[in-house]
C-alpha cells in the first residue's frame, strides 16, 4: 500500500509499505478520509514532538477490514472514527481520569503510524462506530471537534454570555459552533475576509480582522475568550480581550520555546482566569453525536479533497488563501480496494 510518512523533520514522502497486520486488541481499517491538521505542519517543521519515521494522520475514518485477537467481531465491516490518543491507564493523571495528561501518551499519527495511508492499524478500543449514514468525510472532523469540545467544556460558556474566538481555521470555526450551541453570542477574529464570511454564515454574531477591531465591536471584551490561532499575537491578546472576572482558554499550539508577554498585574486586578485545553479526553463520542445530528456543520469547512500522492506538498506548503480543511481520500484516487488486506 501507499503511505505518506514523515521520515525526519522537514522530510515527508509517499512511499510503498506493506499493509500492516493487526495484533491482539487491534483493528485494521481501510482509510476513507483523513484530515490534514495544523498540528501535522507543526510535526513536519519539528515544532511539536513526534517519533519519525512515522505515517502522519490523526483525524481519520475507515472501514474495519481485519481484526486481531480479543476484539469485537461486530467491528468487521463497520465504518469507524479513530480516537488517536492512547493513554497508559496507570500513571497518576490517568488514575485521576485525566487521560489527555498521561505521562506516556501515544498518539496514532504522531508516535505510531496513522491515517495518511491506504490502511491503518490501531487499538480497537480507540475505534468509535460512526452513526449509520454519516459521511466518512464528515466523520474525519470528530477528532478536531472533540478537542474543541474539551476546550469548550473548560471554558463553559453560558447562555447569553459573549465569547470571542481567535482564529478562523478549523479549530476556531468548530469552537464557534460549539459556543453558539451553548447559547452564547460569538465574535470570531481572523485576518482573512473569506473566513470571517464563513464564520458569519455559520452563525457568528460578529466577525473582526484583529483583536483591536473586536474590542471596538464589544467594548470591554467578552466573558470567555477561546484562543484557536496558535500565534503569539493572539495568545497575548486572549487575556486582554476577557472582561473583568472573565476567562481565556488556550488551544493553539505554539512551537516549543515560544514565549509571550502577559501582564500578571492585569490578570490579578481583573481576576482573569487563564486556562489551556489539550486533546480530547472522553469527548469524541459527543463530537460524533453533534456531527451526526447536524448540530455542528462541517461540510462548509472542507476546502478540497486530494489523493494521497498530493499529501506531501499539502503538508509542506502553508494553507492556501481561504483554505480551511483539506481532506485526503486515499481510496478515492487509488484503488485501495484491490490492495491485499488480511481478513
Ligand atoms: P489553522 O487552520 O492554521 O488555523 C489557524 C487560523 O488562525 C488561521 O486560519 C489564520 O486565519 C488564523 N490566524 C493566524 N494568525 C492570526 C492572527 N494574528 N490573528 C487572527 N487570526 C490569525 O489551524 P487549526 O487546524 O484551526 O488549528 C489551530 C491551532 O490549534 C493550531 O495551532 C493547532 O496546532 C492547534 N490545535 C490544538 C489542539 C488542542 O488539543 N489544543 C487540537 C488541534 C489543533 P487568517 O489567515 O484568516 O488569520
Ligand atoms: Zn488535529
XYZ file of C-alpha atoms and ligand atoms in Angstrom:
392
model
C 0.000 0.000 0.000
C 0.995 3.666 -0.171
C 1.582 5.735 2.945
C 2.703 9.309 3.472
C 5.420 9.187 6.029
C 7.396 11.806 7.914
C 10.927 10.403 7.562
C 12.523 13.115 9.730
C 11.848 16.803 10.411
C 11.234 18.524 7.073
C 11.139 15.293 5.026
C 7.693 13.898 4.167
C 7.166 11.426 1.294
C 4.708 8.956 -0.123
C 6.298 5.508 -0.039
C 5.187 1.940 -0.608
C 4.994 -0.161 2.562
C 3.392 -3.499 3.494
C -0.237 -3.429 4.601
C 0.013 -3.588 8.423
C -1.306 -6.657 10.247
C -3.463 -6.044 13.321
C -2.010 -7.525 16.500
C -4.003 -8.644 19.543
C -6.506 -5.963 20.517
C -6.057 -4.049 17.249
C -8.123 -3.403 14.134
C -7.096 -2.748 10.544
C -9.086 -0.118 8.677
C -9.182 0.871 5.035
C -8.860 4.646 5.364
C -11.767 6.511 3.758
C -10.971 10.115 4.704
C -8.229 11.797 6.700
C -7.935 15.460 7.634
C -4.733 17.493 7.464
C -4.447 19.387 10.731
C -2.439 22.452 11.761
C -0.592 20.069 14.055
C 0.648 17.975 11.070
C 2.517 21.025 9.829
C 3.922 21.605 13.328
C 5.136 17.960 13.259
C 6.658 18.379 9.785
C 8.515 21.510 10.933
C 9.739 19.829 14.125
C 7.740 22.264 16.263
C 5.875 19.555 18.142
C 7.405 16.280 19.363
C 6.821 13.059 17.415
C 8.782 9.894 16.633
C 9.718 9.664 12.932
C 9.789 7.755 10.722
C 6.030 7.744 11.192
C 2.979 7.847 8.936
C 1.131 11.019 9.948
C -2.660 11.446 10.095
C -4.588 11.524 13.375
C -8.025 12.639 12.125
C -9.492 9.819 10.068
C -12.307 7.427 9.361
C -12.110 3.996 7.822
C -13.841 0.685 7.345
C -12.665 -2.180 9.545
C -11.330 -4.905 7.232
C -9.493 -7.124 9.732
C -9.190 -7.540 13.483
C -6.723 -9.023 15.901
C -7.369 -11.473 18.728
C -9.575 -10.298 21.537
C -11.506 -7.707 19.518
C -15.244 -7.470 18.900
C -16.228 -9.423 15.735
C -19.048 -6.885 15.285
C -16.493 -4.266 14.273
C -15.752 -6.013 10.963
C -17.184 -4.041 8.062
C -18.159 -1.091 10.250
C -17.051 2.460 9.473
C -15.288 3.963 12.446
C -13.569 7.136 13.562
C -10.227 6.725 15.286
C -9.665 8.428 18.635
C -5.890 8.620 18.210
C -4.811 9.191 21.797
C -3.717 6.096 23.708
C -3.230 6.615 27.441
C -1.346 4.151 29.639
C -4.105 3.964 32.275
C -1.577 3.579 35.099
C 0.226 6.912 35.621
C -1.043 9.420 38.245
C -3.009 11.635 35.763
C -4.598 8.526 34.162
C -5.594 7.224 37.599
C -7.342 10.552 38.182
C -9.199 10.199 34.863
C -7.130 12.893 33.154
C -6.080 10.664 30.284
C -5.018 13.533 27.989
C -2.283 14.309 30.522
C -0.970 10.718 30.542
C 2.802 10.780 31.098
C 3.268 8.017 28.500
C 0.690 9.200 25.965
C 0.998 7.669 22.491
C -0.916 9.091 19.560
C -1.807 7.403 16.289
C -0.309 9.538 13.513
C 2.251 11.089 15.878
C 4.078 8.318 17.730
C 2.765 5.369 15.735
C 1.626 5.074 12.134
C -1.597 6.930 11.365
C -4.201 7.537 8.708
C -2.281 9.147 5.838
C -2.184 5.731 4.180
C -4.448 3.300 2.413
C -4.703 1.197 5.571
C -4.074 1.877 9.254
C -3.868 -0.253 12.396
C -4.786 0.995 15.867
C -6.206 -0.369 19.145
C -9.827 -1.498 18.781
C -10.786 0.413 21.934
C -9.859 3.611 20.064
C -12.428 2.880 17.305
C -15.849 4.511 17.570
C -18.509 3.250 15.170
C -19.986 6.114 13.113
C -23.766 6.557 13.099
C -25.380 4.952 10.035
C -25.349 7.234 7.037
C -22.726 9.645 8.354
C -20.420 10.659 5.507
C -16.903 9.392 6.344
C -15.516 12.778 5.230
C -17.647 14.415 7.906
C -16.587 11.728 10.370
C -12.981 12.866 9.891
C -13.922 16.007 11.854
C -14.752 14.012 15.021
C -11.208 14.276 16.404
C -10.714 18.030 15.933
C -14.252 18.690 17.161
C -13.535 16.527 20.217
C -10.520 18.768 21.010
C -12.735 21.848 20.665
C -15.339 20.243 22.939
C -12.713 19.790 25.634
C -11.831 23.469 25.252
C -15.489 24.483 25.468
C -16.004 22.209 28.484
C -13.165 24.058 30.222
C -14.374 27.496 29.143
C -18.032 26.519 29.825
C -19.851 29.350 28.077
C -23.304 30.038 29.494
C -26.394 31.039 27.507
C -26.281 34.758 26.823
C -22.570 35.156 27.540
C -20.242 36.651 24.960
C -17.450 34.517 23.530
C -14.576 35.799 21.395
C -12.883 33.148 19.246
C -9.399 33.970 17.951
C -8.517 32.205 14.679
C -10.732 31.239 11.746
C -9.193 27.861 10.974
C -10.990 24.559 11.578
C -10.469 24.739 15.323
C -11.838 28.270 15.529
C -14.819 27.587 13.270
C -15.756 24.422 15.186
C -15.326 26.164 18.551
C -17.539 28.962 17.276
C -20.334 26.483 16.550
C -19.997 24.876 19.991
C -20.171 28.253 21.738
C -23.281 29.042 19.713
C -24.821 25.676 20.557
C -24.264 26.605 24.220
C -26.395 29.709 23.683
C -23.584 32.271 23.676
C -23.109 35.319 21.449
C -19.973 34.846 19.372
C -17.387 37.095 17.739
C -14.693 35.459 15.609
C -11.374 37.172 14.900
C -9.432 36.133 11.809
C -7.430 38.133 9.262
C -8.923 36.762 6.027
C -12.252 38.181 4.877
C -13.412 34.860 3.396
C -13.043 33.184 6.787
C -14.930 35.996 8.511
C -17.739 35.485 5.954
C -17.690 31.754 6.671
C -17.925 32.445 10.406
C -20.940 34.706 9.865
C -22.589 32.082 7.649
C -22.081 29.561 10.466
C -23.951 31.836 12.838
C -21.324 34.087 14.418
C -22.879 37.252 15.869
C -19.960 39.285 14.500
C -16.516 38.935 12.961
C -13.399 41.121 13.094
C -9.975 41.194 11.443
C -7.953 41.992 14.581
C -8.305 41.759 18.367
C -8.431 45.586 18.460
C -11.326 45.609 15.994
C -13.104 43.061 18.207
C -12.882 45.479 21.138
C -14.462 48.165 19.012
C -17.450 45.867 18.433
C -17.617 44.622 22.026
C -16.024 47.309 24.221
C -14.863 45.694 27.437
C -14.384 42.323 25.748
C -16.093 39.005 26.450
C -16.787 36.731 29.391
C -14.875 33.980 27.560
C -12.050 34.094 25.006
C -11.060 30.966 23.085
C -7.570 31.167 21.530
C -7.632 28.941 18.433
C -4.984 30.505 16.170
C -1.773 29.373 17.818
C 0.297 32.517 17.179
C 1.945 34.767 19.786
C -0.230 37.791 18.902
C -3.497 36.027 19.641
C -2.170 34.335 22.789
C -1.088 37.757 24.097
C -4.456 39.229 23.130
C -6.560 36.467 24.734
C -6.456 37.664 28.384
C -6.748 41.296 27.298
C -9.998 40.515 25.456
C -11.525 38.926 28.567
C -13.821 41.113 30.667
C -13.200 41.717 34.363
C -13.702 38.345 36.035
C -13.598 36.622 32.648
C -11.662 33.631 31.412
C -9.478 32.697 28.475
C -8.729 29.207 27.135
C -5.660 28.482 25.013
C -5.990 25.737 22.374
C -3.392 26.865 19.837
C -0.075 25.042 19.579
C 2.993 27.302 19.535
C 6.474 25.975 18.793
C 8.396 24.827 21.869
C 10.398 27.684 23.354
C 7.982 30.400 22.191
C 7.254 32.911 24.932
C 4.523 35.537 25.056
C 4.342 38.665 27.231
C 1.388 38.600 29.629
C 0.921 41.203 32.371
C 0.293 39.388 35.679
C -0.994 42.548 37.373
C -3.685 42.829 34.719
C -4.728 39.196 35.297
C -4.729 39.822 39.061
C -6.600 43.109 39.239
C -9.229 41.965 36.763
C -9.179 38.384 38.077
C -8.952 36.905 34.593
C -8.512 33.130 34.613
C -6.133 31.694 32.017
C -6.728 28.030 31.085
C -5.413 25.654 28.457
C -7.092 22.703 26.733
C -5.137 19.769 25.345
C -6.624 16.980 23.221
C -9.927 15.192 23.534
C -10.403 13.343 26.841
C -13.678 11.360 26.597
C -15.187 13.885 24.154
C -15.004 12.065 20.814
C -18.353 10.255 21.169
C -20.091 13.582 21.834
C -18.318 15.093 18.833
C -19.617 12.243 16.687
C -23.151 12.783 18.011
C -23.024 16.527 17.262
C -21.833 15.969 13.685
C -24.264 13.085 13.174
C -27.187 15.227 14.326
C -26.117 18.148 12.119
C -25.719 20.380 15.190
C -22.167 21.164 14.087
C -21.761 21.796 10.353
C -18.569 20.521 8.821
C -19.299 20.338 5.089
C -18.671 24.072 4.616
C -15.222 23.649 6.188
C -13.988 21.222 3.502
C -11.900 23.299 1.076
C -10.636 20.443 -1.107
C -10.167 16.677 -1.201
C -6.864 15.346 -2.516
C -5.311 11.953 -3.291
C -2.523 10.548 -1.120
C 0.101 11.500 -3.729
C -0.621 15.216 -3.223
C -0.356 14.998 0.537
C 3.385 15.690 0.968
C 3.029 19.009 -0.900
C -0.108 19.896 1.049
C 1.700 19.376 4.372
C 4.871 21.182 3.209
C 3.115 24.312 1.963
C 1.265 26.724 4.227
C -2.501 26.677 3.710
C -3.690 28.418 0.541
C -5.612 31.667 0.988
C -9.121 30.988 2.229
C -8.432 27.311 2.755
C -9.873 25.730 5.896
C -9.740 21.909 5.874
C -8.008 19.729 3.302
C -9.071 16.085 3.330
C -7.142 13.169 1.900
C -9.229 10.419 0.322
C -6.780 7.510 -0.113
C -9.399 5.244 -1.677
C -10.946 7.946 -3.811
C -7.929 8.188 -6.036
C -6.080 4.906 -5.623
C -7.659 1.540 -5.985
C -7.212 0.708 -2.308
C -9.888 -1.930 -2.623
C -7.564 -4.170 -4.566
C -4.732 -3.982 -2.029
C -4.164 -7.270 -0.278
C -5.612 -6.923 3.188
C -5.728 -9.735 5.695
C -9.199 -10.682 6.817
P -5.172 26.670 11.118
O -6.045 26.155 10.055
O -3.783 27.076 10.844
O -5.976 27.897 11.736
C -5.408 28.951 12.456
C -6.054 30.235 11.952
O -5.610 31.317 12.741
C -5.660 30.538 10.523
O -6.676 30.079 9.684
C -5.496 32.046 10.487
O -6.539 32.566 9.676
C -5.701 32.469 11.936
N -4.673 33.425 12.365
C -3.333 33.337 12.170
N -2.743 34.423 12.687
C -3.724 35.202 13.188
C -3.742 36.469 13.839
N -2.612 37.156 14.073
N -4.939 36.978 14.235
C -6.073 36.304 13.996
N -6.120 35.092 13.383
C -4.959 34.570 12.984
O -5.101 25.643 12.289
P -6.249 24.784 13.000
O -6.226 23.415 12.471
O -7.538 25.529 13.027
O -5.632 24.728 14.461
C -5.486 25.914 15.216
C -4.415 25.695 16.280
O -4.901 24.765 17.220
C -3.111 25.106 15.739
O -2.017 25.693 16.426
C -3.227 23.639 16.064
O -1.977 23.017 16.173
C -3.958 23.731 17.385
N -4.680 22.541 17.814
C -4.783 22.328 19.139
C -5.497 21.254 19.622
C -5.620 21.034 21.100
O -5.944 19.930 21.512
N -5.383 22.015 21.919
C -6.096 20.363 18.726
C -5.983 20.609 17.359
C -5.292 21.701 16.914
P -6.363 34.007 8.974
O -5.318 33.839 7.945
O -7.740 34.313 8.489
O -5.958 34.957 10.070
Zn -5.509 17.527 14.734
